[in-house]
Structures are given as structure tokens and as C-alpha cells.
JSON list of C-alpha atoms and ligand atoms in Angstrom, two decimals:
[
{"chain": "A", "resi": 1, "resn": "MET", "atom": "CA", "xyz": [101.96, 84.78, 66.44]},
{"chain": "A", "resi": 2, "resn": "ILE", "atom": "CA", "xyz": [100.66, 88.32, 66.25]},
{"chain": "A", "resi": 3, "resn": "ASN", "atom": "CA", "xyz": [103.44, 90.21, 67.71]},
{"chain": "A", "resi": 4, "resn": "SER", "atom": "CA", "xyz": [107.17, 88.11, 67.77]},
{"chain": "A", "resi": 5, "resn": "GLN", "atom": "CA", "xyz": [109.37, 90.81, 67.83]},
{"chain": "A", "resi": 6, "resn": "LEU", "atom": "CA", "xyz": [107.78, 92.30, 71.00]},
{"chain": "A", "resi": 7, "resn": "THR", "atom": "CA", "xyz": [110.41, 91.32, 73.82]},
{"chain": "A", "resi": 8, "resn": "PRO", "atom": "CA", "xyz": [110.25, 92.20, 77.53]},
{"chain": "A", "resi": 9, "resn": "ASP", "atom": "CA", "xyz": [112.02, 95.48, 77.63]},
{"chain": "A", "resi": 10, "resn": "ASP", "atom": "CA", "xyz": [108.97, 97.06, 75.51]},
{"chain": "A", "resi": 11, "resn": "LEU", "atom": "CA", "xyz": [106.85, 95.70, 77.86]},
{"chain": "A", "resi": 12, "resn": "ALA", "atom": "CA", "xyz": [108.59, 97.39, 81.08]},
{"chain": "A", "resi": 13, "resn": "ARG", "atom": "CA", "xyz": [108.70, 100.41, 78.91]},
{"chain": "A", "resi": 14, "resn": "ALA", "atom": "CA", "xyz": [105.46, 100.90, 79.29]},
{"chain": "A", "resi": 15, "resn": "VAL", "atom": "CA", "xyz": [104.75, 100.34, 83.09]},
{"chain": "A", "resi": 16, "resn": "ARG", "atom": "CA", "xyz": [104.62, 102.93, 84.86]},
{"chain": "A", "resi": 17, "resn": "ASN", "atom": "CA", "xyz": [105.97, 103.35, 88.61]},
{"chain": "A", "resi": 18, "resn": "VAL", "atom": "CA", "xyz": [103.60, 104.96, 90.84]},
{"chain": "A", "resi": 19, "resn": "PRO", "atom": "CA", "xyz": [105.40, 106.26, 94.20]},
{"chain": "A", "resi": 20, "resn": "ASP", "atom": "CA", "xyz": [103.79, 105.66, 97.41]},
{"chain": "A", "resi": 21, "resn": "PHE", "atom": "CA", "xyz": [101.14, 104.08, 96.67]},
{"chain": "A", "resi": 22, "resn": "PRO", "atom": "CA", "xyz": [99.29, 101.86, 98.30]},
{"chain": "A", "resi": 23, "resn": "LYS", "atom": "CA", "xyz": [101.41, 103.90, 101.11]},
{"chain": "A", "resi": 24, "resn": "PRO", "atom": "CA", "xyz": [105.03, 105.57, 101.46]},
{"chain": "A", "resi": 25, "resn": "GLY", "atom": "CA", "xyz": [107.75, 104.02, 100.35]},
{"chain": "A", "resi": 26, "resn": "ILE", "atom": "CA", "xyz": [106.15, 101.20, 98.04]},
{"chain": "A", "resi": 27, "resn": "GLN", "atom": "CA", "xyz": [107.07, 101.46, 94.26]},
{"chain": "A", "resi": 28, "resn": "PHE", "atom": "CA", "xyz": [103.84, 100.14, 92.41]},
{"chain": "A", "resi": 29, "resn": "LYS", "atom": "CA", "xyz": [104.29, 98.74, 89.29]},
{"chain": "A", "resi": 30, "resn": "ASP", "atom": "CA", "xyz": [101.49, 100.00, 87.17]},
{"chain": "A", "resi": 31, "resn": "ILE", "atom": "CA", "xyz": [100.35, 97.54, 84.11]},
{"chain": "A", "resi": 32, "resn": "THR", "atom": "CA", "xyz": [97.32, 99.09, 83.25]},
{"chain": "A", "resi": 33, "resn": "PRO", "atom": "CA", "xyz": [99.72, 100.97, 80.23]},
{"chain": "A", "resi": 34, "resn": "VAL", "atom": "CA", "xyz": [100.19, 97.24, 79.05]},
{"chain": "A", "resi": 35, "resn": "LEU", "atom": "CA", "xyz": [96.61, 96.25, 78.74]},
{"chain": "A", "resi": 36, "resn": "ALA", "atom": "CA", "xyz": [95.42, 99.64, 76.88]},
{"chain": "A", "resi": 37, "resn": "ASP", "atom": "CA", "xyz": [98.33, 98.90, 74.14]},
{"chain": "A", "resi": 38, "resn": "PRO", "atom": "CA", "xyz": [96.31, 95.70, 71.82]},
{"chain": "A", "resi": 39, "resn": "LYS", "atom": "CA", "xyz": [100.50, 95.17, 70.84]},
{"chain": "A", "resi": 40, "resn": "LEU", "atom": "CA", "xyz": [101.66, 95.58, 73.81]},
{"chain": "A", "resi": 41, "resn": "PHE", "atom": "CA", "xyz": [98.69, 93.60, 75.60]},
{"chain": "A", "resi": 42, "resn": "ALA", "atom": "CA", "xyz": [98.86, 90.43, 73.12]},
{"chain": "A", "resi": 43, "resn": "GLY", "atom": "CA", "xyz": [102.51, 90.74, 73.32]},
{"chain": "A", "resi": 44, "resn": "SER", "atom": "CA", "xyz": [102.81, 90.64, 77.01]},
{"chain": "A", "resi": 45, "resn": "ILE", "atom": "CA", "xyz": [100.41, 86.60, 76.71]},
{"chain": "A", "resi": 46, "resn": "GLU", "atom": "CA", "xyz": [102.40, 85.82, 73.63]},
{"chain": "A", "resi": 47, "resn": "LEU", "atom": "CA", "xyz": [105.61, 86.42, 75.69]},
{"chain": "A", "resi": 48, "resn": "LEU", "atom": "CA", "xyz": [103.88, 84.37, 79.26]},
{"chain": "A", "resi": 49, "resn": "THR", "atom": "CA", "xyz": [102.56, 81.35, 77.80]},
{"chain": "A", "resi": 50, "resn": "ALA", "atom": "CA", "xyz": [105.88, 81.26, 75.44]},
{"chain": "A", "resi": 51, "resn": "GLY", "atom": "CA", "xyz": [106.84, 77.24, 75.50]},
{"chain": "A", "resi": 52, "resn": "HIS", "atom": "CA", "xyz": [103.55, 75.46, 76.19]},
{"chain": "A", "resi": 53, "resn": "ILE", "atom": "CA", "xyz": [101.47, 73.54, 73.59]},
{"chain": "A", "resi": 54, "resn": "PRO", "atom": "CA", "xyz": [98.24, 74.74, 73.19]},
{"chain": "A", "resi": 55, "resn": "GLY", "atom": "CA", "xyz": [96.10, 71.45, 74.00]},
{"chain": "A", "resi": 56, "resn": "SER", "atom": "CA", "xyz": [98.93, 70.69, 76.80]},
{"chain": "A", "resi": 57, "resn": "LEU", "atom": "CA", "xyz": [97.33, 72.23, 79.75]},
{"chain": "A", "resi": 58, "resn": "ASP", "atom": "CA", "xyz": [94.40, 71.76, 82.02]},
{"chain": "A", "resi": 59, "resn": "ALA", "atom": "CA", "xyz": [94.35, 75.40, 83.46]},
{"chain": "A", "resi": 60, "resn": "VAL", "atom": "CA", "xyz": [95.22, 78.30, 83.73]},
{"chain": "A", "resi": 61, "resn": "VAL", "atom": "CA", "xyz": [94.92, 80.05, 87.47]},
{"chain": "A", "resi": 62, "resn": "GLY", "atom": "CA", "xyz": [94.86, 83.46, 87.89]},
{"chain": "A", "resi": 63, "resn": "ILE", "atom": "CA", "xyz": [95.66, 85.47, 91.17]},
{"chain": "A", "resi": 64, "resn": "ASP", "atom": "CA", "xyz": [92.90, 87.97, 92.32]},
{"chain": "A", "resi": 65, "resn": "ALA", "atom": "CA", "xyz": [92.75, 90.75, 90.47]},
{"chain": "A", "resi": 66, "resn": "ARG", "atom": "CA", "xyz": [95.53, 91.76, 87.89]},
{"chain": "A", "resi": 67, "resn": "GLY", "atom": "CA", "xyz": [96.20, 87.95, 87.81]},
{"chain": "A", "resi": 68, "resn": "PHE", "atom": "CA", "xyz": [93.02, 87.13, 85.91]},
{"chain": "A", "resi": 69, "resn": "ILE", "atom": "CA", "xyz": [93.04, 89.23, 83.70]},
{"chain": "A", "resi": 70, "resn": "PHE", "atom": "CA", "xyz": [96.87, 88.14, 82.58]},
{"chain": "A", "resi": 71, "resn": "ALA", "atom": "CA", "xyz": [95.88, 84.33, 83.37]},
{"chain": "A", "resi": 72, "resn": "ALA", "atom": "CA", "xyz": [92.42, 84.38, 81.73]},
{"chain": "A", "resi": 73, "resn": "ALA", "atom": "CA", "xyz": [93.56, 86.04, 78.14]},
{"chain": "A", "resi": 74, "resn": "ALA", "atom": "CA", "xyz": [96.29, 82.69, 77.93]},
{"chain": "A", "resi": 75, "resn": "ALA", "atom": "CA", "xyz": [94.07, 80.80, 79.31]},
{"chain": "A", "resi": 76, "resn": "LEU", "atom": "CA", "xyz": [92.18, 81.33, 75.65]},
{"chain": "A", "resi": 77, "resn": "ARG", "atom": "CA", "xyz": [95.37, 81.38, 74.13]},
{"chain": "A", "resi": 78, "resn": "LEU", "atom": "CA", "xyz": [97.02, 77.56, 75.46]},
{"chain": "A", "resi": 79, "resn": "ASN", "atom": "CA", "xyz": [92.76, 76.61, 74.89]},
{"chain": "A", "resi": 80, "resn": "ALA", "atom": "CA", "xyz": [93.00, 75.94, 78.84]},
{"chain": "A", "resi": 81, "resn": "GLY", "atom": "CA", "xyz": [90.51, 76.72, 81.61]},
{"chain": "A", "resi": 82, "resn": "PHE", "atom": "CA", "xyz": [90.53, 80.02, 83.71]},
{"chain": "A", "resi": 83, "resn": "VAL", "atom": "CA", "xyz": [90.57, 78.84, 87.44]},
{"chain": "A", "resi": 84, "resn": "PRO", "atom": "CA", "xyz": [90.37, 82.08, 89.84]},
{"chain": "A", "resi": 85, "resn": "VAL", "atom": "CA", "xyz": [92.43, 82.00, 92.94]},
{"chain": "A", "resi": 86, "resn": "ARG", "atom": "CA", "xyz": [90.50, 84.73, 95.09]},
{"chain": "A", "resi": 87, "resn": "LYS", "atom": "CA", "xyz": [90.88, 87.13, 98.18]},
{"chain": "A", "resi": 88, "resn": "LYS", "atom": "CA", "xyz": [89.07, 85.00, 101.00]},
{"chain": "A", "resi": 89, "resn": "GLY", "atom": "CA", "xyz": [85.18, 85.79, 101.31]},
{"chain": "A", "resi": 90, "resn": "LYS", "atom": "CA", "xyz": [84.46, 86.09, 97.88]},
{"chain": "A", "resi": 91, "resn": "LEU", "atom": "CA", "xyz": [83.97, 82.39, 95.84]},
{"chain": "A", "resi": 92, "resn": "PRO", "atom": "CA", "xyz": [80.42, 81.43, 96.49]},
{"chain": "A", "resi": 93, "resn": "PHE", "atom": "CA", "xyz": [81.07, 77.42, 96.61]},
{"chain": "A", "resi": 94, "resn": "THR", "atom": "CA", "xyz": [82.42, 75.52, 99.12]},
{"chain": "A", "resi": 95, "resn": "SER", "atom": "CA", "xyz": [86.41, 76.84, 99.36]},
{"chain": "A", "resi": 96, "resn": "TYR", "atom": "CA", "xyz": [89.92, 75.47, 100.99]},
{"chain": "A", "resi": 97, "resn": "GLU", "atom": "CA", "xyz": [91.36, 78.77, 102.34]},
{"chain": "A", "resi": 98, "resn": "GLU", "atom": "CA", "xyz": [95.13, 79.25, 102.53]},
{"chain": "A", "resi": 99, "resn": "SER", "atom": "CA", "xyz": [96.69, 82.61, 104.93]},
{"chain": "A", "resi": 100, "resn": "TYR", "atom": "CA", "xyz": [100.17, 83.90, 104.81]},
{"chain": "A", "resi": 101, "resn": "ASP", "atom": "CA", "xyz": [101.93, 86.67, 106.80]},
{"chain": "A", "resi": 102, "resn": "LEU", "atom": "CA", "xyz": [102.53, 90.05, 105.33]},
{"chain": "A", "resi": 103, "resn": "GLU", "atom": "CA", "xyz": [104.58, 92.93, 107.34]},
{"chain": "A", "resi": 104, "resn": "TYR", "atom": "CA", "xyz": [101.48, 93.91, 109.33]},
{"chain": "A", "resi": 105, "resn": "GLY", "atom": "CA", "xyz": [98.84, 90.89, 109.63]},
{"chain": "A", "resi": 106, "resn": "SER", "atom": "CA", "xyz": [98.24, 88.72, 107.45]},
{"chain": "A", "resi": 107, "resn": "ASN", "atom": "CA", "xyz": [96.22, 87.86, 103.92]},
{"chain": "A", "resi": 108, "resn": "THR", "atom": "CA", "xyz": [93.77, 84.20, 103.26]},
{"chain": "A", "resi": 109, "resn": "VAL", "atom": "CA", "xyz": [93.25, 83.13, 99.43]},
{"chain": "A", "resi": 110, "resn": "ALA", "atom": "CA", "xyz": [91.02, 81.11, 98.33]},
{"chain": "A", "resi": 111, "resn": "ILE", "atom": "CA", "xyz": [90.07, 77.99, 95.40]},
{"chain": "A", "resi": 112, "resn": "HIS", "atom": "CA", "xyz": [86.50, 75.78, 95.15]},
{"chain": "A", "resi": 113, "resn": "VAL", "atom": "CA", "xyz": [87.41, 72.73, 95.90]},
{"chain": "A", "resi": 114, "resn": "ASP", "atom": "CA", "xyz": [86.39, 71.22, 92.36]},
{"chain": "A", "resi": 115, "resn": "ALA", "atom": "CA", "xyz": [88.72, 74.12, 90.52]},
{"chain": "A", "resi": 116, "resn": "VAL", "atom": "CA", "xyz": [90.63, 71.43, 89.03]},
{"chain": "A", "resi": 117, "resn": "LYS", "atom": "CA", "xyz": [90.43, 67.54, 89.04]},
{"chain": "A", "resi": 118, "resn": "PRO", "atom": "CA", "xyz": [93.53, 65.74, 90.88]},
{"chain": "A", "resi": 119, "resn": "GLY", "atom": "CA", "xyz": [95.93, 65.44, 88.13]},
{"chain": "A", "resi": 120, "resn": "SER", "atom": "CA", "xyz": [95.01, 68.18, 86.19]},
{"chain": "A", "resi": 121, "resn": "ARG", "atom": "CA", "xyz": [98.14, 69.87, 84.64]},
{"chain": "A", "resi": 122, "resn": "VAL", "atom": "CA", "xyz": [98.11, 73.84, 85.54]},
{"chain": "A", "resi": 123, "resn": "LEU", "atom": "CA", "xyz": [100.05, 77.43, 85.40]},
{"chain": "A", "resi": 124, "resn": "LEU", "atom": "CA", "xyz": [100.08, 79.33, 87.48]},
{"chain": "A", "resi": 125, "resn": "VAL", "atom": "CA", "xyz": [99.99, 83.23, 86.95]},
{"chain": "A", "resi": 126, "resn": "ASP", "atom": "CA", "xyz": [100.21, 86.93, 88.91]},
{"chain": "A", "resi": 127, "resn": "ASP", "atom": "CA", "xyz": [101.01, 89.94, 87.26]},
{"chain": "A", "resi": 128, "resn": "LEU", "atom": "CA", "xyz": [103.71, 90.42, 89.90]},
{"chain": "A", "resi": 129, "resn": "LEU", "atom": "CA", "xyz": [105.97, 87.95, 91.93]},
{"chain": "A", "resi": 130, "resn": "ALA", "atom": "CA", "xyz": [107.21, 90.72, 95.34]},
{"chain": "A", "resi": 131, "resn": "THR", "atom": "CA", "xyz": [107.78, 88.86, 98.58]},
{"chain": "A", "resi": 132, "resn": "GLY", "atom": "CA", "xyz": [106.40, 85.35, 97.02]},
{"chain": "A", "resi": 133, "resn": "GLY", "atom": "CA", "xyz": [103.94, 84.63, 99.74]},
{"chain": "A", "resi": 134, "resn": "THR", "atom": "CA", "xyz": [100.84, 84.93, 97.35]},
{"chain": "A", "resi": 135, "resn": "ALA", "atom": "CA", "xyz": [102.02, 82.39, 94.59]},
{"chain": "A", "resi": 136, "resn": "ALA", "atom": "CA", "xyz": [102.94, 80.24, 97.20]},
{"chain": "A", "resi": 137, "resn": "ALA", "atom": "CA", "xyz": [99.33, 80.48, 99.16]},
{"chain": "A", "resi": 138, "resn": "ALA", "atom": "CA", "xyz": [98.02, 79.45, 95.44]},
{"chain": "A", "resi": 139, "resn": "ALA", "atom": "CA", "xyz": [100.72, 76.86, 94.83]},
{"chain": "A", "resi": 140, "resn": "ALA", "atom": "CA", "xyz": [99.28, 75.27, 98.44]},
{"chain": "A", "resi": 141, "resn": "LEU", "atom": "CA", "xyz": [95.70, 76.10, 97.42]},
{"chain": "A", "resi": 142, "resn": "LEU", "atom": "CA", "xyz": [96.41, 73.68, 93.79]},
{"chain": "A", "resi": 143, "resn": "LYS", "atom": "CA", "xyz": [99.01, 71.09, 95.47]},
{"chain": "A", "resi": 144, "resn": "LYS", "atom": "CA", "xyz": [95.71, 70.79, 97.73]},
{"chain": "A", "resi": 145, "resn": "LEU", "atom": "CA", "xyz": [93.53, 69.84, 94.89]},
{"chain": "A", "resi": 146, "resn": "GLY", "atom": "CA", "xyz": [96.19, 67.80, 93.86]},
{"chain": "A", "resi": 147, "resn": "ALA", "atom": "CA", "xyz": [96.89, 70.06, 90.82]},
{"chain": "A", "resi": 148, "resn": "LYS", "atom": "CA", "xyz": [100.70, 69.43, 88.88]},
{"chain": "A", "resi": 149, "resn": "ILE", "atom": "CA", "xyz": [101.93, 72.90, 88.82]},
{"chain": "A", "resi": 150, "resn": "VAL", "atom": "CA", "xyz": [103.43, 72.61, 85.47]},
{"chain": "A", "resi": 151, "resn": "GLY", "atom": "CA", "xyz": [104.96, 76.87, 86.11]},
{"chain": "A", "resi": 152, "resn": "ILE", "atom": "CA", "xyz": [104.90, 79.42, 87.97]},
{"chain": "A", "resi": 153, "resn": "ASN", "atom": "CA", "xyz": [105.08, 82.87, 85.52]},
{"chain": "A", "resi": 154, "resn": "PHE", "atom": "CA", "xyz": [104.88, 86.58, 85.96]},
{"chain": "A", "resi": 155, "resn": "LEU", "atom": "CA", "xyz": [105.19, 89.63, 84.41]},
{"chain": "A", "resi": 156, "resn": "ILE", "atom": "CA", "xyz": [107.70, 91.54, 87.05]},
{"chain": "A", "resi": 157, "resn": "GLU", "atom": "CA", "xyz": [109.61, 90.35, 89.62]},
{"chain": "A", "resi": 158, "resn": "LEU", "atom": "CA", "xyz": [111.07, 92.65, 91.90]},
{"chain": "A", "resi": 159, "resn": "GLY", "atom": "CA", "xyz": [114.42, 90.10, 92.48]},
{"chain": "A", "resi": 160, "resn": "PHE", "atom": "CA", "xyz": [115.67, 92.22, 95.45]},
{"chain": "A", "resi": 161, "resn": "LEU", "atom": "CA", "xyz": [113.04, 90.14, 97.34]},
{"chain": "A", "resi": 162, "resn": "ASN", "atom": "CA", "xyz": [113.72, 86.94, 97.19]},
{"chain": "A", "resi": 163, "resn": "GLY", "atom": "CA", "xyz": [110.23, 85.96, 96.52]},
{"chain": "A", "resi": 164, "resn": "ARG", "atom": "CA", "xyz": [111.31, 83.07, 94.28]},
{"chain": "A", "resi": 165, "resn": "ASP", "atom": "CA", "xyz": [112.97, 81.24, 97.40]},
{"chain": "A", "resi": 166, "resn": "ARG", "atom": "CA", "xyz": [109.43, 80.67, 98.61]},
{"chain": "A", "resi": 167, "resn": "LEU", "atom": "CA", "xyz": [108.49, 79.30, 95.14]},
{"chain": "A", "resi": 168, "resn": "LYS", "atom": "CA", "xyz": [111.56, 76.68, 94.62]},
{"chain": "A", "resi": 169, "resn": "ALA", "atom": "CA", "xyz": [109.37, 73.42, 93.86]},
{"chain": "A", "resi": 170, "resn": "TYR", "atom": "CA", "xyz": [108.67, 75.03, 90.70]},
{"chain": "A", "resi": 171, "resn": "PRO", "atom": "CA", "xyz": [109.69, 76.47, 87.66]},
{"chain": "A", "resi": 172, "resn": "VAL", "atom": "CA", "xyz": [108.95, 80.18, 88.03]},
{"chain": "A", "resi": 173, "resn": "LYS", "atom": "CA", "xyz": [109.21, 82.44, 85.27]},
{"chain": "A", "resi": 174, "resn": "SER", "atom": "CA", "xyz": [109.39, 86.17, 85.01]},
{"chain": "A", "resi": 175, "resn": "LEU", "atom": "CA", "xyz": [109.45, 88.53, 81.82]},
{"chain": "A", "resi": 176, "resn": "ILE", "atom": "CA", "xyz": [110.70, 91.84, 83.44]},
{"chain": "A", "resi": 177, "resn": "VAL", "atom": "CA", "xyz": [112.95, 91.54, 86.73]},
{"chain": "A", "resi": 178, "resn": "TYR", "atom": "CA", "xyz": [113.92, 95.17, 88.45]},
{"chain": "B", "resi": 1, "resn": "LIG", "atom": "P1", "xyz": [103.79, 89.42, 97.44]},
{"chain": "B", "resi": 1, "resn": "LIG", "atom": "O1", "xyz": [102.97, 87.75, 97.95]},
{"chain": "B", "resi": 1, "resn": "LIG", "atom": "O2", "xyz": [104.36, 89.89, 98.67]},
{"chain": "B", "resi": 1, "resn": "LIG", "atom": "O3", "xyz": [104.62, 88.79, 96.40]},
{"chain": "B", "resi": 1, "resn": "LIG", "atom": "O4", "xyz": [103.01, 90.06, 96.63]},
{"chain": "B", "resi": 1, "resn": "LIG", "atom": "C1", "xyz": [102.43, 90.08, 95.26]},
{"chain": "B", "resi": 1, "resn": "LIG", "atom": "C2", "xyz": [100.89, 90.35, 95.23]},
{"chain": "B", "resi": 1, "resn": "LIG", "atom": "O5", "xyz": [100.90, 91.83, 95.85]},
{"chain": "B", "resi": 1, "resn": "LIG", "atom": "C3", "xyz": [100.49, 90.58, 93.30]},
{"chain": "B", "resi": 1, "resn": "LIG", "atom": "O6", "xyz": [99.17, 89.76, 93.17]},
{"chain": "B", "resi": 1, "resn": "LIG", "atom": "C4", "xyz": [100.75, 91.96, 93.45]},
{"chain": "B", "resi": 1, "resn": "LIG", "atom": "O7", "xyz": [99.96, 92.13, 92.39]},
{"chain": "B", "resi": 1, "resn": "LIG", "atom": "C5", "xyz": [100.40, 92.49, 94.40]},
{"chain": "B", "resi": 1, "resn": "LIG", "atom": "N1", "xyz": [101.89, 93.35, 94.59]},
{"chain": "B", "resi": 1, "resn": "LIG", "atom": "C6", "xyz": [102.94, 93.27, 95.28]},
{"chain": "B", "resi": 1, "resn": "LIG", "atom": "N2", "xyz": [103.72, 94.49, 95.45]},
{"chain": "B", "resi": 1, "resn": "LIG", "atom": "C7", "xyz": [103.60, 95.30, 94.41]},
{"chain": "B", "resi": 1, "resn": "LIG", "atom": "C8", "xyz": [103.91, 96.53, 94.00]},
{"chain": "B", "resi": 1, "resn": "LIG", "atom": "N3", "xyz": [104.96, 97.10, 93.99]},
{"chain": "B", "resi": 1, "resn": "LIG", "atom": "N4", "xyz": [103.18, 96.85, 92.38]},
{"chain": "B", "resi": 1, "resn": "LIG", "atom": "C9", "xyz": [102.01, 96.47, 91.79]},
{"chain": "B", "resi": 1, "resn": "LIG", "atom": "N5", "xyz": [101.70, 95.22, 92.33]},
{"chain": "B", "resi": 1, "resn": "LIG", "atom": "C10", "xyz": [102.23, 94.61, 93.63]}
]
């Protein structure tokens, strides 16, 4: 335990709010200051993986793109493999796809058909929970592969968007809730 004194409030203080990015009316939660500080980065991984015993999971699954950063570090800490859920068209091998609606249009995420074995115990990780569409689609892909999702963990949750309601079938944990 390198940073066991660190709290979610320490992380929250470092998250930068960027107004009107990527479009007017959206307040973007910029986690790059957390990544740039070794104590905060290590502390964020410690908090994200808390309660999971190293060796108890087969994989930590990260969502394109900022989710990769946290999920990959969490996977190393938990002695688990890392599996990417990517945006459509980026994975080279045979993949399953899952689409979900956005305010305007839709998004599609994908996973390799052999990314995890049926019955695997996996932890799903992303940087931020907003409406929950992305995480719900990633969870649907994992279910299609027969994985057991032991938890879905986020650094940040925008609680006012009620994204959690779409993930009711799973234990959801967020370090910082706005
Ligand atoms: P959603 O599917 O609505 O839950 O959106 C979650 C995904 O969009 C995550 O992968 C986030 O990285 C990204 N995202 C959504 N809203 C924000 C925001 N306000 N700041 C930073 N990232 C966001």
C-alpha cells in the first residue's frame, strides 16, 4: 500500500473542469492532472481496486480510451489480464459489437470474440459514468462472451444523469460523485 492515506477528495481536487468541451453545455471532467501526479495516479488505482484480492479476477476490462489507462494499471495491480472494449472498427480480429443511443445518433463498441473465456470473472473499469450507455453496452458484450461481471468501477460518476439505473444488474462503485 503505497498511498493508503489518499482519499477520493484528493482525487476530486485534481480533476479539472473544462466548460463547453467537446461541445457547448458539456462540462468535461479532465482526469489528466490525476494521471500526471504519481501519488494521485497510484492512489486512484489503489482505490479503484480496493476490495479485490490479487489473483481473484481473470481480467480487468477497460473502455476506450481513458478507461484503458485505469483498467490496465488496475489489471497489473490485481494480477489479472487486461481486455479492451474499443470503439467500432478498431479491433483487428473477429468481434462482437453493441450499439447504444446518444442524444443525437448512436455509438458502437466492440470486443474480440475470444477476449475472455465463458465463466471468467471480470471487473469493468471506465473513467466516468454519465448516462450509462457506454458501460451498459460494454457489459452486454461481456455477457455475450459468458463473463461474470464482479463489478463496474468508475473514477467519476455524474450522479444527476442517473447512469447507475442502467447498470442495476451489477455492483457499481464510483470514487467521486458529482
Ligand atoms: P455515458 O455513456 O453517457 O455514460 O458516457 C460515458 C463515456 O463518455 C465515458 O467513456 C467518458 O469518458 C465519456 N464522458 C461522458 N461525459 C463526460 C464528461 N462530462 N467528461 C468526461 N468524459 C465524459
